[in-house]
CSV table of C-alpha atoms in Angstrom, one decimal:
chain,number,residue,atom,x,y,z
A,9,MET,CA,3.2,11.9,-60.1
A,10,ALA,CA,5.4,14.1,-57.9
A,11,HIS,CA,5.9,17.7,-58.7
A,12,SER,CA,8.5,20.2,-57.3
A,13,PHE,CA,6.9,23.6,-56.9
A,14,PRO,CA,9.1,26.7,-57.5
A,15,SER,CA,10.3,28.4,-54.4
A,16,PHE,CA,8.7,31.6,-53.1
A,17,SER,CA,12.2,33.0,-52.9
A,18,GLU,CA,12.6,35.8,-55.5
A,19,GLY,CA,16.2,35.0,-56.0
A,20,LYS,CA,15.6,31.3,-56.9
A,21,VAL,CA,12.7,32.0,-59.2
A,22,GLY,CA,14.4,34.8,-61.1
A,23,ALA,CA,16.6,37.6,-60.1
A,24,ASN,CA,14.8,40.3,-62.1
A,25,ARG,CA,11.2,39.1,-61.3
A,26,SER,CA,9.1,41.0,-58.8
A,27,GLY,CA,7.3,39.2,-56.0
A,28,ALA,CA,3.9,39.7,-57.8
A,29,SER,CA,5.2,38.2,-61.1
A,30,THR,CA,6.7,35.3,-59.1
A,31,PHE,CA,3.3,34.6,-57.5
A,32,LEU,CA,1.5,34.8,-60.8
A,33,LEU,CA,4.0,32.2,-62.2
A,34,PHE,CA,3.3,30.0,-59.2
A,35,LEU,CA,-0.4,30.2,-59.8
A,36,ALA,CA,0.0,29.3,-63.5
A,37,PHE,CA,2.1,26.3,-62.5
A,38,VAL,CA,-0.5,25.1,-60.0
A,39,SER,CA,-3.2,25.5,-62.6
A,40,GLN,CA,-1.3,23.4,-65.1
A,41,THR,CA,-0.5,20.8,-62.6
A,42,GLU,CA,-4.2,20.5,-61.6
A,43,GLY,CA,-5.1,20.2,-65.2
A,44,ASN,CA,-2.7,17.3,-65.7
A,45,ASN,CA,-4.1,15.6,-62.7
A,46,GLN,CA,-7.6,15.9,-64.0
A,47,LYS,CA,-6.6,14.4,-67.3
A,48,GLU,CA,-4.9,11.5,-65.6
A,49,ALA,CA,-8.1,11.0,-63.5
A,50,ALA,CA,-10.2,11.1,-66.7
A,51,ILE,CA,-8.4,8.1,-68.1
A,52,VAL,CA,-10.9,5.2,-67.8
A,53,VAL,CA,-9.5,1.7,-67.7
A,54,GLU,CA,-11.3,-0.5,-70.3
A,55,PRO,CA,-13.2,-3.3,-68.6
A,56,SER,CA,-11.6,-6.7,-68.9
A,57,TYR,CA,-12.2,-10.4,-68.0
A,58,GLN,CA,-9.5,-13.0,-67.4
A,59,GLY,CA,-6.8,-10.5,-68.4
A,60,ARG,CA,-8.3,-9.7,-71.8
A,61,SER,CA,-9.8,-6.3,-72.6
A,62,LEU,CA,-13.3,-5.8,-73.9
A,63,SER,CA,-11.9,-4.8,-77.3
A,64,SER,CA,-10.0,-8.1,-77.4
A,65,TRP,CA,-13.1,-10.2,-76.6
A,66,LEU,CA,-15.2,-8.3,-79.1
A,67,LYS,CA,-13.0,-9.6,-81.9
A,68,ASP,CA,-14.2,-13.1,-81.0
A,69,LEU,CA,-17.9,-12.3,-81.2
A,70,GLN,CA,-18.0,-13.5,-84.7
A,71,SER,CA,-17.6,-17.1,-85.5
A,72,THR,CA,-15.2,-17.9,-88.3
A,73,PRO,CA,-14.7,-21.1,-90.3
A,74,GLY,CA,-11.2,-21.3,-88.9
A,75,ASN,CA,-12.3,-21.0,-85.3
A,76,PRO,CA,-16.0,-21.5,-84.8
A,77,TYR,CA,-15.7,-21.9,-81.0
A,78,LYS,CA,-14.6,-18.4,-80.1
A,79,TYR,CA,-18.1,-16.9,-79.9
A,80,GLY,CA,-19.3,-18.8,-76.8
A,81,PRO,CA,-16.4,-17.9,-74.5
A,82,ALA,CA,-16.5,-14.3,-75.8
A,83,ALA,CA,-20.2,-14.0,-75.1
A,84,TYR,CA,-19.7,-15.4,-71.6
A,85,ALA,CA,-16.9,-12.9,-71.0
A,86,ILE,CA,-19.1,-10.0,-72.1
A,87,ARG,CA,-21.8,-11.1,-69.7
A,88,GLN,CA,-19.3,-11.3,-66.9
A,89,MET,CA,-18.2,-7.7,-67.5
A,90,GLY,CA,-21.9,-6.7,-67.4
A,91,LYS,CA,-22.9,-3.0,-67.2
A,92,ALA,CA,-19.3,-2.0,-67.0
A,93,ALA,CA,-19.0,-2.7,-70.7
A,94,LEU,CA,-21.8,-0.3,-71.7
A,95,PRO,CA,-19.9,3.0,-71.9
A,96,ASP,CA,-17.3,1.5,-74.3
A,97,LEU,CA,-19.9,-0.3,-76.4
A,98,LEU,CA,-22.0,2.9,-76.7
A,99,LYS,CA,-18.9,4.8,-77.7
A,100,ILE,CA,-18.1,2.3,-80.5
A,101,ILE,CA,-21.7,2.4,-81.7
A,102,GLU,CA,-22.1,6.2,-81.6
A,103,LYS,CA,-18.9,6.6,-83.7
A,104,GLY,CA,-20.0,3.9,-86.1
A,105,GLU,CA,-16.6,2.3,-85.8
A,106,SER,CA,-15.6,-0.8,-87.9
A,107,ASN,CA,-16.4,-3.1,-85.0
A,108,ALA,CA,-19.8,-1.5,-84.3
A,109,ASN,CA,-21.6,-4.7,-85.5
A,110,LEU,CA,-19.6,-6.7,-82.9
A,111,ALA,CA,-20.7,-4.1,-80.2
A,112,VAL,CA,-24.3,-4.8,-81.2
A,113,ASN,CA,-23.6,-8.5,-80.7
A,114,ALA,CA,-22.3,-7.7,-77.3
A,115,ILE,CA,-25.5,-5.8,-76.5
A,116,ARG,CA,-27.5,-8.8,-77.5
A,117,GLU,CA,-25.5,-11.0,-75.2
A,118,LEU,CA,-25.8,-8.6,-72.3
A,119,GLY,CA,-29.6,-8.7,-72.7
A,120,PRO,CA,-31.4,-7.1,-69.7
A,121,LEU,CA,-28.0,-5.8,-68.3
A,122,ALA,CA,-28.0,-3.4,-71.3
A,123,GLN,CA,-31.4,-1.9,-70.5
A,124,PRO,CA,-29.9,1.3,-69.0
A,125,ALA,CA,-28.5,2.1,-72.4
A,126,ILE,CA,-31.9,2.2,-74.1
A,127,PRO,CA,-32.4,6.1,-73.8
A,128,LYS,CA,-29.0,6.6,-75.4
A,129,PHE,CA,-29.8,4.1,-78.2
A,130,GLN,CA,-33.0,6.0,-78.9
A,131,GLN,CA,-30.9,9.2,-79.4
A,132,LEU,CA,-28.4,7.4,-81.6
A,133,LEU,CA,-31.3,6.1,-83.7
A,134,GLN,CA,-31.8,9.5,-85.1
A,135,MET,CA,-28.2,9.8,-86.4
A,136,GLU,CA,-27.3,8.3,-89.8
A,137,SER,CA,-23.9,7.0,-88.8
A,138,SER,CA,-25.2,5.1,-85.9
A,139,SER,CA,-28.9,4.4,-86.7
A,140,ILE,CA,-28.5,0.9,-87.9
A,141,TYR,CA,-26.5,-0.2,-84.9
A,142,ALA,CA,-28.8,1.6,-82.5
A,143,ALA,CA,-31.9,0.1,-84.1
A,144,MET,CA,-30.5,-3.4,-84.0
A,145,SER,CA,-29.6,-2.9,-80.3
A,146,LEU,CA,-33.1,-1.7,-79.5
A,147,VAL,CA,-34.6,-4.7,-81.3
A,148,TYR,CA,-32.4,-7.1,-79.4
A,149,LEU,CA,-33.4,-5.5,-76.2
A,150,GLN,CA,-37.1,-5.9,-77.1
A,151,SER,CA,-37.6,-2.2,-77.2
A,152,GLU,CA,-38.4,-1.9,-80.9
A,153,LYS,CA,-41.3,0.5,-80.4
A,154,SER,CA,-39.0,3.5,-81.0
A,155,VAL,CA,-37.6,1.7,-84.1
A,156,ILE,CA,-41.1,1.3,-85.5
A,157,GLU,CA,-41.8,5.0,-84.9
A,158,THR,CA,-38.6,5.8,-86.8
A,159,LEU,CA,-40.3,4.5,-89.9
A,160,SER,CA,-42.0,8.0,-90.1
A,161,ASN,CA,-38.6,9.8,-90.0
A,162,SER,CA,-38.0,12.2,-92.8
A,163,ASP,CA,-34.5,10.8,-93.5
A,164,PRO,CA,-34.8,7.9,-96.0
A,165,LEU,CA,-31.6,6.3,-94.8
A,166,ILE,CA,-32.7,6.2,-91.2
A,167,ARG,CA,-36.0,4.7,-92.3
A,168,HIS,CA,-34.1,2.1,-94.4
A,169,ASN,CA,-31.9,1.2,-91.4
A,170,ALA,CA,-35.0,0.8,-89.2
A,171,ILE,CA,-36.5,-1.6,-91.8
A,172,LEU,CA,-33.3,-3.6,-91.9
A,173,ALA,CA,-33.2,-3.8,-88.1
A,174,LEU,CA,-36.8,-5.0,-87.8
A,175,GLY,CA,-36.1,-7.6,-90.5
A,176,TYR,CA,-33.0,-8.9,-88.7
A,177,GLY,CA,-35.1,-9.0,-85.6
A,178,GLY,CA,-37.3,-11.6,-87.2
A,179,THR,CA,-40.0,-13.2,-85.3
A,180,ARG,CA,-39.0,-11.5,-82.0
A,181,VAL,CA,-40.4,-8.3,-83.5
A,182,ASP,CA,-43.9,-7.4,-82.4
A,183,ALA,CA,-46.7,-7.7,-84.9
A,184,THR,CA,-47.4,-3.9,-84.6
A,185,ALA,CA,-44.5,-3.4,-86.9
A,186,VAL,CA,-46.3,-5.0,-89.9
A,187,ASP,CA,-48.6,-2.2,-90.9
A,188,PRO,CA,-46.0,0.6,-90.8
A,189,ILE,CA,-43.6,-1.6,-92.8
A,190,ILE,CA,-46.3,-2.3,-95.4
A,191,LYS,CA,-46.8,1.5,-95.8
A,192,GLN,CA,-43.1,1.8,-96.7
A,193,LEU,CA,-43.8,0.0,-99.9
A,194,LYS,CA,-45.3,3.2,-101.2
A,195,GLU,CA,-42.5,5.4,-99.7
A,196,VAL,CA,-39.4,3.7,-100.9
A,197,ASP,CA,-38.0,3.7,-104.5
A,198,PRO,CA,-39.4,0.7,-106.4
A,199,SER,CA,-35.9,-0.6,-106.9
A,200,GLU,CA,-35.5,-0.9,-103.1
A,201,ARG,CA,-38.9,-2.4,-102.2
A,202,TYR,CA,-37.3,-5.9,-101.9
A,203,THR,CA,-35.8,-4.8,-98.5
A,204,VAL,CA,-39.3,-4.0,-97.2
A,205,ILE,CA,-40.6,-7.3,-98.6
A,206,TRP,CA,-37.7,-9.2,-97.0
A,207,ALA,CA,-38.4,-7.6,-93.6
A,208,LEU,CA,-42.1,-8.6,-93.8
A,209,GLY,CA,-41.1,-12.2,-94.5
A,210,GLN,CA,-38.6,-12.3,-91.7
A,211,ILE,CA,-41.1,-11.1,-89.1
A,212,GLY,CA,-43.6,-13.6,-90.5
A,213,LYS,CA,-46.6,-12.2,-88.7
A,214,GLU,CA,-50.0,-10.9,-89.7
A,215,GLY,CA,-50.2,-13.2,-92.6
A,216,GLU,CA,-53.8,-12.2,-93.5
A,217,LYS,CA,-52.4,-8.7,-94.3
A,218,VAL,CA,-49.1,-9.6,-95.7
A,219,ILE,CA,-49.9,-12.5,-98.0
A,220,PRO,CA,-52.3,-10.5,-100.3
A,221,VAL,CA,-49.6,-7.8,-100.6
A,222,LEU,CA,-46.9,-10.4,-101.5
A,223,ASN,CA,-49.2,-12.1,-104.0
A,224,GLU,CA,-49.8,-8.9,-105.8
A,225,LEU,CA,-46.0,-8.0,-105.8
A,226,LEU,CA,-45.4,-11.3,-107.6
A,227,ARG,CA,-46.7,-9.5,-110.7
A,228,ASP,CA,-44.3,-6.6,-110.3
A,229,GLU,CA,-42.0,-5.7,-113.2
A,230,ASN,CA,-38.9,-5.6,-111.0
A,231,GLU,CA,-37.2,-9.0,-110.8
A,232,TRP,CA,-35.9,-8.5,-107.2
A,233,THR,CA,-39.3,-7.5,-106.0
A,234,ARG,CA,-40.8,-10.7,-107.5
A,235,LYS,CA,-38.0,-12.9,-106.2
A,236,THR,CA,-38.1,-11.6,-102.7
A,237,SER,CA,-41.9,-11.8,-102.6
A,238,ALA,CA,-41.7,-15.5,-103.6
A,239,GLU,CA,-39.1,-16.1,-100.9
A,240,SER,CA,-41.0,-14.3,-98.2
A,241,LEU,CA,-44.2,-16.3,-99.0
A,242,GLY,CA,-42.3,-19.3,-97.7
A,243,ASN,CA,-42.6,-17.9,-94.2
A,244,PHE,CA,-46.4,-17.8,-94.4
A,245,PRO,CA,-47.8,-21.3,-94.7
A,246,SER,CA,-51.2,-20.7,-96.1
A,247,THR,CA,-53.3,-22.0,-98.9
A,248,GLN,CA,-53.6,-18.4,-100.2
A,249,SER,CA,-49.9,-18.5,-101.0
A,250,ILE,CA,-50.0,-21.6,-103.2
A,251,PRO,CA,-51.7,-20.4,-106.4
A,252,PRO,CA,-49.4,-17.3,-106.8
A,253,LEU,CA,-46.3,-19.4,-106.2
A,254,LEU,CA,-47.4,-22.0,-108.8
A,255,ARG,CA,-47.8,-19.1,-111.3
A,256,ALA,CA,-44.4,-17.9,-110.4
A,257,LEU,CA,-42.9,-21.2,-111.5
A,258,SER,CA,-43.5,-19.9,-115.0
A,259,ASP,CA,-41.8,-16.5,-114.4
A,260,SER,CA,-39.4,-15.3,-117.1
A,261,LYS,CA,-36.5,-15.1,-114.5
A,262,ALA,CA,-34.9,-18.2,-113.1
A,263,SER,CA,-34.3,-16.5,-109.8
A,264,VAL,CA,-38.0,-16.0,-109.3
A,265,ARG,CA,-38.8,-19.6,-110.4
A,266,ALA,CA,-36.1,-21.0,-108.0
A,267,ALA,CA,-37.5,-18.9,-105.1
A,268,ALA,CA,-41.0,-20.1,-105.8
A,269,CYS,CA,-39.9,-23.8,-105.8
A,270,TYR,CA,-38.2,-23.3,-102.4
A,271,SER,CA,-41.1,-21.6,-100.8
A,272,LEU,CA,-43.5,-24.3,-102.0
A,273,GLY,CA,-41.3,-26.8,-100.1
A,274,MET,CA,-41.2,-24.5,-97.1
A,275,VAL,CA,-45.0,-24.4,-96.7
A,276,SER,CA,-45.8,-27.9,-97.8
A,277,ASP,CA,-46.0,-29.6,-94.4
A,278,ARG,CA,-48.6,-27.1,-93.3
A,279,ILE,CA,-50.9,-27.6,-96.3
A,280,ASN,CA,-53.6,-30.2,-95.7
A,281,ASP,CA,-55.6,-29.6,-98.9
A,282,GLU,CA,-54.6,-32.8,-100.8
A,283,ASP,CA,-55.8,-31.4,-104.2
A,284,LEU,CA,-53.6,-28.4,-103.7
A,285,VAL,CA,-50.7,-30.5,-102.7
A,286,LYS,CA,-51.2,-32.6,-105.8
A,287,ASN,CA,-51.1,-29.5,-108.0
A,288,MET,CA,-47.9,-28.5,-106.3
A,289,ILE,CA,-46.3,-31.9,-107.0
A,290,ILE,CA,-47.3,-31.9,-110.7
A,291,SER,CA,-45.9,-28.4,-111.1
A,292,LEU,CA,-42.6,-29.2,-109.3
A,293,ILE,CA,-42.1,-32.3,-111.4
A,294,LYS,CA,-42.2,-30.1,-114.4
A,295,SER,CA,-39.7,-27.8,-112.8
A,296,LEU,CA,-37.2,-30.7,-112.6
A,297,LYS,CA,-36.8,-30.2,-116.4
A,298,ASP,CA,-36.1,-26.4,-116.1
A,299,THR,CA,-33.1,-25.1,-118.0
A,300,ASP,CA,-31.7,-23.5,-114.9
A,301,ASP,CA,-29.7,-25.5,-112.3
A,302,SER,CA,-31.0,-23.6,-109.3
A,303,VAL,CA,-34.6,-24.2,-110.3
A,304,ARG,CA,-34.1,-27.9,-110.8
A,305,ASN,CA,-32.2,-28.1,-107.5
A,306,ASN,CA,-34.9,-26.3,-105.5
A,307,ALA,CA,-37.7,-28.2,-107.2
A,308,ALA,CA,-36.0,-31.5,-106.2
A,309,TRP,CA,-35.6,-30.2,-102.6
A,310,ALA,CA,-39.2,-29.1,-102.4
A,311,LEU,CA,-40.5,-32.5,-103.5
A,312,GLY,CA,-38.4,-34.1,-100.8
A,313,ALA,CA,-39.8,-31.6,-98.3
A,314,ILE,CA,-43.3,-32.7,-99.2
A,315,GLY,CA,-42.3,-36.2,-98.3
A,316,PRO,CA,-44.3,-39.4,-98.9
A,317,ARG,CA,-47.1,-37.5,-100.5
A,318,ALA,CA,-44.8,-36.8,-103.4
A,319,LYS,CA,-44.2,-40.5,-104.2
A,320,ASP,CA,-45.4,-39.9,-107.8
A,321,ALA,CA,-42.3,-37.7,-108.3
A,322,VAL,CA,-39.8,-40.5,-107.6
A,323,PRO,CA,-39.4,-41.6,-111.3
A,324,ALA,CA,-38.6,-38.0,-112.3
A,325,LEU,CA,-36.3,-37.5,-109.4
A,326,SER,CA,-34.6,-40.8,-110.1
A,327,GLU,CA,-33.9,-39.7,-113.7
A,328,LEU,CA,-32.3,-36.5,-112.3
A,329,ALA,CA,-30.4,-38.4,-109.6
A,330,ASN,CA,-28.9,-40.7,-112.2
A,331,ASN,CA,-27.6,-37.8,-114.3
A,332,GLN,CA,-24.2,-37.3,-112.6
A,333,SER,CA,-23.5,-34.3,-114.8
A,334,ASP,CA,-26.5,-32.4,-113.4
A,335,ASN,CA,-25.6,-30.2,-110.4
A,336,ALA,CA,-29.0,-31.2,-108.8
A,337,HIS,CA,-28.4,-34.9,-108.8
A,338,GLN,CA,-27.4,-35.1,-105.2
A,339,THR,CA,-30.4,-33.1,-104.0
A,340,ALA,CA,-32.6,-35.4,-106.1
A,341,SER,CA,-31.1,-38.5,-104.4
A,342,ALA,CA,-31.6,-37.1,-100.9
A,343,SER,CA,-35.2,-36.2,-101.8
A,344,ILE,CA,-36.0,-39.7,-102.9
A,345,LYS,CA,-34.8,-41.0,-99.5
A,346,HIS,CA,-37.1,-38.4,-97.7
A,347,ILE,CA,-40.0,-39.5,-99.8
A,348,ASN,CA,-39.5,-43.2,-99.2
A,349,ASP,CA,-39.0,-42.5,-95.4
A,350,ARG,CA,-42.4,-43.6,-94.0
A,351,THR,CA,-41.3,-42.6,-90.5
A,352,ARG,CA,-41.5,-38.9,-91.3
């Protein structure tokens, strides 16, 4: 930008101004001009790829039913921008903006290229507004140690966000997270324990420690605690899980009974104790008569998941499949095919 400086000539600047005041005015003008130049220099152009800005590509980092094929090209574009995208992504996450979750997706896609941002994420982890996004980013970058350490933070919201992030991290999270998460069962409000239980199930490690805890929680007075415990046991294929799940089929709440049915199906292919499997089948056949649609549906699915070993369930499944008015009839039909499929 071109600027025309005022003349040193006293007459042109102002007939009544002294030379000293004219010089001071000149200095002020120069100072303002330099400030404007610095502001212009501070403007950073947002990184782009193929003519589209980072912000534009971020919008495509979530697949939608209307356009499920946007995510792949967007992820590729983010990787092509590489480290140049980090400053903008960090800014979005630090402010906790509405698209912060998409910025986290971008960090996941950048992978090792985002490693230089780890120290900043560790700082943002201690701020309520950004802790969930920072924690998720650290987990995706396989740097969850600081997230695990945050479980001892005095702020309950930050601890809660750390638990969520570790749960979303799933099996990629290191087994060292299990003990600190189990300790949170005593720290959180009983009405919120299901989040902790869910995280343990998602990580799915240290079963010898987790299974007894979940089995005990199946007796808890809180419905969501029992339901989530039953669901999480499905991620731990062990004979220790079966008896408590069978008991849960008689729970007073349909949500718990349905979760128990589903988990029995999830672990069935890893259970080699035929007597135990037989008990599972007998109990699930009874659940086909449950008064709740979701319980009948999950029981039918679980029997199909057991496969040929559940051949004794075919008559009961056929009865359900022939009842077109029952919402579980399609699942029952599919399960019969699975059971009769000897190639499985």
